[in-house]
Amino acid sequence: EREPIGRENPLLKIKQPDRLFITPHIAWSSREARETLVKEIAHNIESFLEGTPGNLVQ
């Protein structure tokens, strides 16, 4: 992907732009987000090893 997005990008032509929040790819990687990611990965591994997988979509 090209950043910043160009004027021709279809995301800029949506019908309800007030419902769209565009961030750069780096926006997710705050310290808190990375800490949460590591905790979730550890929890998922523990759950798998215990035979009780979590976060299932039913």
Short mmCIF file of C-alpha atoms in Angstrom, two decimals:
data_model
loop_
_atom_site.label_atom_id
_atom_site.label_comp_id
_atom_site.label_asym_id
_atom_site.label_seq_id
_atom_site.Cartn_x
_atom_site.Cartn_y
_atom_site.Cartn_z
CA GLU A 1 0.00 0.00 0.00
CA ARG A 2 1.02 3.53 -0.67
CA GLU A 3 1.05 5.98 2.21
CA PRO A 4 -0.27 8.53 2.42
CA ILE A 5 -3.24 7.38 0.38
CA GLY A 6 -3.87 9.18 -2.89
CA ARG A 7 -6.91 11.26 -3.77
CA GLU A 8 -8.16 8.45 -6.02
CA ASN A 9 -8.38 5.97 -3.13
CA PRO A 10 -11.94 4.56 -2.87
CA LEU A 11 -11.88 4.90 0.93
CA LEU A 12 -12.06 8.66 0.47
CA LYS A 13 -15.29 8.31 -1.52
CA ILE A 14 -17.40 6.40 1.02
CA LYS A 15 -20.98 7.49 1.64
CA GLN A 16 -20.55 8.01 5.39
CA PRO A 17 -17.04 9.41 5.90
CA ASP A 18 -17.82 10.30 9.51
CA ARG A 19 -17.89 6.56 10.24
CA LEU A 20 -14.38 5.94 8.89
CA PHE A 21 -11.17 6.45 10.84
CA ILE A 22 -8.03 5.99 8.75
CA THR A 23 -4.70 5.46 10.52
CA PRO A 24 -1.20 4.66 9.28
CA HIS A 25 -0.08 1.03 9.62
CA ILE A 26 2.06 1.93 12.61
CA ALA A 27 -0.93 3.25 14.59
CA TRP A 28 -1.73 -0.11 16.21
CA SER A 29 1.69 -0.65 17.77
CA SER A 30 1.57 1.33 20.97
CA ARG A 31 3.33 -0.17 23.97
CA GLU A 32 -0.04 -1.08 25.46
CA ALA A 33 -1.17 -2.78 22.26
CA ARG A 34 2.00 -4.88 22.10
CA GLU A 35 1.69 -5.85 25.79
CA THR A 36 -1.91 -6.90 25.24
CA LEU A 37 -0.89 -8.89 22.16
CA VAL A 38 1.77 -10.82 24.11
CA LYS A 39 -0.69 -11.55 26.95
CA GLU A 40 -3.35 -12.77 24.50
CA ILE A 41 -0.86 -15.02 22.71
CA ALA A 42 0.27 -16.53 26.03
CA HIS A 43 -3.35 -17.04 27.09
CA ASN A 44 -4.21 -18.69 23.77
CA ILE A 45 -1.25 -21.08 24.04
CA GLU A 46 -2.16 -22.00 27.64
CA SER A 47 -5.79 -22.56 26.66
CA PHE A 48 -4.78 -24.74 23.73
CA LEU A 49 -2.46 -26.85 25.89
CA GLU A 50 -5.27 -27.29 28.45
CA GLY A 51 -7.65 -28.40 25.70
CA THR A 52 -9.95 -25.40 26.13
CA PRO A 53 -9.41 -23.12 23.15
CA GLY A 54 -10.84 -19.65 23.59
CA ASN A 55 -12.18 -16.96 21.30
CA LEU A 56 -14.31 -19.41 19.34
CA VAL A 57 -16.89 -18.08 16.91
CA GLN A 58 -20.02 -20.18 17.11
#
